[in-house]
Amino acid sequence: MALRVEQPIFSTRAHVFQIDPTTKKNWVPTSKHAVTVSYFFDSTRSVYRIISLDGSKAIINSTITPNMTFTKTSQKFGQWADSRANTVYGLGFSSEGHLVKFAEKFPEFKEAARQAKEKSQEKTELTSTPSQESASGDLQSPMTPESINGTDDERVTPDAPQLPEPRAETPQSLPFSHSSSSINKHWEAELAALKGNNAKLTAALLESTANVKQWKQQLGAYQEEAERLHKRVTELECVSGQTTVIKSQKTELNQTIEELESELKAKEEELERLKAEVESANEFQTQKDSLAQKLKDTESRNQVLEAQLGEMEQRLEGSQLEREAFRKSLRSLLELLDGKIFELTELRDSLAKLIESS
């Protein structure tokens, strides 16, 4: 019984799409979020394949043939046609750089597949078992269409809300009333922005938790595969007369195990990163509580200032009334003085005339 050894060569993350089999125009998403898409090499059959899993479901299993072409239709989206699966696959990436790297690997592995096919044809007489592909085993994986400008890996933080323009000061208002109002509005805007960031971080944490569950399932599958490979190594070591073949297969199996262990380590590091994000979320919550308390204190001070402002306005109104009464008194005195001056002037003229007549 031949042992099938398939190893990942290059991996990336993208949204998977598949062309609508009815219209042949629209893209149908086959993954709810970005998944791992990998180039694999099957050393047993000397074929290259593109494989992607969404949990335990295979959504892409496309064998690369010399007549395939990967086409970039936008800065973050590419596609290729698989005649064997009778469909067209599409991949949506989080950035143009990821798309370029994936596209550069496609012709490289296509050429390697062509060379492997030629070598396989030259050595058909040495092949004991012809390679067959099971139609039911093909994986299909759709990716994000070009209408999507990014993937789940992209997180856009909206701009913080802008503070409203301060109103013009009324004729009787005092300068510090505008200052306290601006401070109050500033803290309200900052608290609203923090609430928005906290909600986004909570959503990201929920999504990360879901991804952790999926990764744990994948890790469990990898561990089961590693145990199966170890058992297979033991079985091969017990077979006599095939020492060279057994050693070669054992080396390949050990390499596969090392790769699985490396991927397990990477997943553990990802878990640590998610824990750090949870701690960061807790810090944001603490900041939110602190700002809420500051807002309460500001509102209390604002109420005191408003009370003082009311008293000052009353005093100002009383002063204006007193000033108006004083002005009326001055006008009365001025009119009285004008009358007296007029009488004195007439008296002076009379005296002058009397002196001249005498």
Short mmCIF file of N, CA and C in Angstrom, two decimals, residues 81-167:
data_model
loop_
_atom_site.label_atom_id
_atom_site.label_comp_id
_atom_site.label_asym_id
_atom_site.label_seq_id
_atom_site.Cartn_x
_atom_site.Cartn_y
_atom_site.Cartn_z
N ALA A 81 -9.55 29.31 -13.72
CA ALA A 81 -10.56 28.34 -14.14
C ALA A 81 -10.02 26.93 -13.96
N ASP A 82 -10.85 26.04 -13.41
CA ASP A 82 -10.51 24.63 -13.22
C ASP A 82 -11.48 23.80 -14.07
N SER A 83 -10.97 23.31 -15.20
CA SER A 83 -11.84 22.56 -16.11
C SER A 83 -12.27 21.22 -15.51
N ARG A 84 -11.42 20.63 -14.66
CA ARG A 84 -11.79 19.35 -14.06
C ARG A 84 -12.96 19.51 -13.09
N ALA A 85 -12.93 20.61 -12.33
CA ALA A 85 -14.04 20.88 -11.40
C ALA A 85 -15.19 21.61 -12.09
N ASN A 86 -14.98 22.01 -13.34
CA ASN A 86 -16.00 22.70 -14.12
C ASN A 86 -16.48 23.97 -13.40
N THR A 87 -15.51 24.76 -12.93
CA THR A 87 -15.86 25.99 -12.22
C THR A 87 -14.71 26.98 -12.32
N VAL A 88 -14.96 28.18 -11.80
CA VAL A 88 -13.94 29.22 -11.73
C VAL A 88 -13.83 29.65 -10.27
N TYR A 89 -12.62 29.64 -9.75
CA TYR A 89 -12.38 30.04 -8.37
C TYR A 89 -11.91 31.50 -8.33
N GLY A 90 -12.28 32.20 -7.27
CA GLY A 90 -11.83 33.58 -7.07
C GLY A 90 -11.32 33.75 -5.65
N LEU A 91 -10.27 34.57 -5.50
CA LEU A 91 -9.67 34.84 -4.19
C LEU A 91 -9.63 36.34 -3.96
N GLY A 92 -10.11 36.75 -2.80
CA GLY A 92 -10.03 38.16 -2.40
C GLY A 92 -9.07 38.32 -1.24
N PHE A 93 -8.05 39.17 -1.42
CA PHE A 93 -6.98 39.32 -0.44
C PHE A 93 -7.14 40.62 0.34
N SER A 94 -6.45 40.67 1.48
CA SER A 94 -6.51 41.86 2.33
C SER A 94 -5.66 43.00 1.79
N SER A 95 -4.68 42.68 0.93
CA SER A 95 -3.82 43.73 0.38
C SER A 95 -3.32 43.28 -0.99
N GLU A 96 -2.83 44.24 -1.74
CA GLU A 96 -2.30 43.93 -3.07
C GLU A 96 -1.03 43.10 -2.97
N GLY A 97 -0.24 43.31 -1.90
CA GLY A 97 0.99 42.53 -1.73
C GLY A 97 0.73 41.04 -1.60
N HIS A 98 -0.31 40.67 -0.84
CA HIS A 98 -0.64 39.25 -0.70
C HIS A 98 -1.07 38.66 -2.05
N LEU A 99 -1.83 39.42 -2.83
CA LEU A 99 -2.25 38.95 -4.14
C LEU A 99 -1.05 38.74 -5.05
N VAL A 100 -0.11 39.68 -5.04
CA VAL A 100 1.07 39.58 -5.90
C VAL A 100 1.89 38.34 -5.55
N LYS A 101 2.08 38.08 -4.26
CA LYS A 101 2.86 36.90 -3.85
C LYS A 101 2.19 35.61 -4.30
N PHE A 102 0.86 35.54 -4.13
CA PHE A 102 0.14 34.33 -4.54
C PHE A 102 0.21 34.16 -6.06
N ALA A 103 0.06 35.27 -6.81
CA ALA A 103 0.08 35.20 -8.27
C ALA A 103 1.46 34.81 -8.79
N GLU A 104 2.53 35.25 -8.11
CA GLU A 104 3.88 34.91 -8.55
C GLU A 104 4.16 33.41 -8.41
N LYS A 105 3.56 32.79 -7.39
CA LYS A 105 3.78 31.36 -7.17
C LYS A 105 3.05 30.50 -8.20
N PHE A 106 1.94 31.00 -8.76
CA PHE A 106 1.11 30.19 -9.64
C PHE A 106 1.89 29.71 -10.88
N PRO A 107 2.50 30.60 -11.69
CA PRO A 107 3.25 30.11 -12.85
C PRO A 107 4.44 29.25 -12.47
N GLU A 108 5.03 29.54 -11.32
CA GLU A 108 6.17 28.73 -10.88
C GLU A 108 5.76 27.28 -10.65
N PHE A 109 4.65 27.08 -9.92
CA PHE A 109 4.19 25.72 -9.65
C PHE A 109 3.55 25.09 -10.88
N LYS A 110 3.00 25.93 -11.78
CA LYS A 110 2.45 25.39 -13.01
C LYS A 110 3.56 24.78 -13.88
N GLU A 111 4.69 25.49 -13.95
CA GLU A 111 5.83 24.96 -14.70
C GLU A 111 6.38 23.70 -14.05
N ALA A 112 6.43 23.71 -12.69
CA ALA A 112 6.89 22.51 -11.98
C ALA A 112 5.94 21.35 -12.22
N ALA A 113 4.65 21.63 -12.31
CA ALA A 113 3.68 20.58 -12.58
C ALA A 113 3.87 20.02 -13.98
N ARG A 114 4.17 20.91 -14.94
CA ARG A 114 4.41 20.44 -16.31
C ARG A 114 5.63 19.54 -16.38
N GLN A 115 6.72 19.96 -15.71
CA GLN A 115 7.92 19.14 -15.71
C GLN A 115 7.69 17.80 -15.00
N ALA A 116 6.94 17.85 -13.90
CA ALA A 116 6.65 16.60 -13.18
C ALA A 116 5.81 15.67 -14.02
N LYS A 117 4.89 16.26 -14.82
CA LYS A 117 4.04 15.42 -15.67
C LYS A 117 4.87 14.76 -16.76
N GLU A 118 5.83 15.51 -17.33
CA GLU A 118 6.69 14.93 -18.36
C GLU A 118 7.56 13.81 -17.79
N LYS A 119 8.11 14.04 -16.59
CA LYS A 119 8.91 12.99 -15.97
C LYS A 119 8.07 11.77 -15.63
N SER A 120 6.82 12.04 -15.21
CA SER A 120 5.94 10.92 -14.87
C SER A 120 5.61 10.09 -16.10
N GLN A 121 5.44 10.76 -17.28
CA GLN A 121 5.15 10.03 -18.50
C GLN A 121 6.35 9.21 -18.95
N GLU A 122 7.57 9.73 -18.69
CA GLU A 122 8.78 9.00 -19.07
C GLU A 122 8.99 7.76 -18.20
N LYS A 123 8.44 7.81 -16.98
CA LYS A 123 8.66 6.69 -16.04
C LYS A 123 7.37 5.93 -15.77
N THR A 124 6.45 5.93 -16.75
CA THR A 124 5.17 5.24 -16.51
C THR A 124 5.36 3.75 -16.31
N GLU A 125 6.41 3.22 -16.93
CA GLU A 125 6.63 1.78 -16.76
C GLU A 125 7.07 1.43 -15.35
N LEU A 126 7.58 2.44 -14.57
CA LEU A 126 8.01 2.17 -13.20
C LEU A 126 6.91 2.43 -12.18
N THR A 127 5.80 2.99 -12.66
CA THR A 127 4.70 3.32 -11.75
C THR A 127 3.83 2.11 -11.53
N SER A 128 3.66 1.73 -10.31
CA SER A 128 2.88 0.54 -10.00
C SER A 128 1.39 0.84 -9.92
N THR A 129 1.03 2.01 -9.45
CA THR A 129 -0.38 2.37 -9.28
C THR A 129 -0.64 3.70 -9.96
N PRO A 130 -1.55 3.72 -10.95
CA PRO A 130 -1.87 5.01 -11.60
C PRO A 130 -2.56 5.93 -10.63
N SER A 131 -2.23 7.26 -10.75
CA SER A 131 -2.86 8.23 -9.86
C SER A 131 -4.24 8.58 -10.38
N GLN A 132 -5.18 8.59 -9.48
CA GLN A 132 -6.56 8.93 -9.83
C GLN A 132 -7.04 10.00 -8.88
N GLU A 133 -7.87 10.83 -9.38
CA GLU A 133 -8.49 11.86 -8.55
C GLU A 133 -9.93 11.50 -8.33
N SER A 134 -10.35 11.56 -7.11
CA SER A 134 -11.75 11.30 -6.78
C SER A 134 -12.53 12.58 -6.90
N ALA A 135 -13.56 12.53 -7.75
CA ALA A 135 -14.37 13.74 -7.97
C ALA A 135 -15.04 14.19 -6.69
N SER A 136 -15.39 13.18 -5.86
CA SER A 136 -16.06 13.55 -4.61
C SER A 136 -15.10 14.15 -3.61
N GLY A 137 -13.79 13.98 -3.83
CA GLY A 137 -12.81 14.51 -2.88
C GLY A 137 -12.36 15.90 -3.21
N ASP A 138 -12.77 16.44 -4.36
CA ASP A 138 -12.35 17.78 -4.73
C ASP A 138 -12.89 18.80 -3.76
N LEU A 139 -12.06 19.77 -3.48
CA LEU A 139 -12.46 20.85 -2.58
C LEU A 139 -12.78 22.07 -3.41
N GLN A 140 -13.77 22.73 -3.02
CA GLN A 140 -14.16 23.95 -3.71
C GLN A 140 -14.16 25.10 -2.72
N SER A 141 -13.51 26.20 -3.10
CA SER A 141 -13.45 27.35 -2.18
C SER A 141 -13.60 28.64 -2.93
N PRO A 142 -14.64 29.41 -2.67
CA PRO A 142 -14.81 30.72 -3.29
C PRO A 142 -14.14 31.81 -2.49
N MET A 143 -13.81 32.92 -3.10
CA MET A 143 -13.18 34.03 -2.41
C MET A 143 -13.95 35.32 -2.64
N THR A 144 -13.52 36.32 -1.97
CA THR A 144 -14.24 37.59 -2.02
C THR A 144 -14.17 38.18 -3.41
N PRO A 145 -15.28 38.61 -4.01
CA PRO A 145 -15.25 39.19 -5.35
C PRO A 145 -14.59 40.53 -5.34
N GLU A 146 -14.27 41.01 -6.55
CA GLU A 146 -13.56 42.27 -6.65
C GLU A 146 -14.38 43.44 -6.17
N SER A 147 -15.69 43.21 -6.04
CA SER A 147 -16.50 44.32 -5.51
C SER A 147 -16.20 44.58 -4.05
N ILE A 148 -15.55 43.59 -3.38
CA ILE A 148 -15.17 43.76 -1.97
C ILE A 148 -13.80 44.38 -1.95
N ASN A 149 -13.62 45.46 -1.21
CA ASN A 149 -12.35 46.18 -1.21
C ASN A 149 -11.37 45.62 -0.23
N GLY A 150 -11.72 44.60 0.51
CA GLY A 150 -10.80 44.03 1.48
C GLY A 150 -11.35 42.75 2.00
N THR A 151 -10.70 42.21 3.05
CA THR A 151 -11.12 40.98 3.68
C THR A 151 -11.36 41.23 5.14
N ASP A 152 -11.71 40.13 5.88
CA ASP A 152 -11.94 40.27 7.32
C ASP A 152 -10.68 40.65 8.05
N ASP A 153 -9.49 40.48 7.37
CA ASP A 153 -8.25 40.85 8.04
C ASP A 153 -8.11 42.36 8.13
N GLU A 154 -8.83 43.13 7.30
CA GLU A 154 -8.75 44.58 7.35
C GLU A 154 -9.73 45.13 8.35
N ARG A 155 -9.23 46.09 9.26
CA ARG A 155 -10.13 46.74 10.21
C ARG A 155 -9.93 48.22 10.11
N VAL A 156 -11.03 48.85 9.72
CA VAL A 156 -10.93 50.30 9.54
C VAL A 156 -11.53 50.98 10.75
N THR A 157 -10.74 51.81 11.30
CA THR A 157 -11.22 52.54 12.48
C THR A 157 -11.83 53.85 12.03
N PRO A 158 -13.11 54.07 12.27
CA PRO A 158 -13.75 55.32 11.83
C PRO A 158 -13.17 56.51 12.55
N ASP A 159 -13.28 57.65 11.88
CA ASP A 159 -12.78 58.88 12.49
C ASP A 159 -13.55 59.21 13.75
N ALA A 160 -12.84 59.81 14.68
CA ALA A 160 -13.50 60.22 15.93
C ALA A 160 -14.50 61.32 15.65
N PRO A 161 -15.63 61.32 16.36
CA PRO A 161 -16.65 62.36 16.11
C PRO A 161 -16.11 63.74 16.41
N GLN A 162 -16.49 64.70 15.57
CA GLN A 162 -16.00 66.06 15.74
C GLN A 162 -16.85 66.81 16.76
N LEU A 163 -16.18 67.72 17.46
CA LEU A 163 -16.90 68.51 18.46
C LEU A 163 -17.75 69.56 17.77
N PRO A 164 -18.97 69.84 18.29
CA PRO A 164 -19.81 70.87 17.67
C PRO A 164 -19.23 72.25 17.86
N GLU A 165 -19.54 73.16 16.94
CA GLU A 165 -19.05 74.53 17.02
C GLU A 165 -19.65 75.23 18.23
N PRO A 166 -18.88 75.94 19.02
CA PRO A 166 -19.42 76.65 20.18
C PRO A 166 -20.31 77.80 19.74
N ARG A 167 -21.41 78.00 20.47
CA ARG A 167 -22.34 79.07 20.15
C ARG A 167 -21.77 80.43 20.55
#
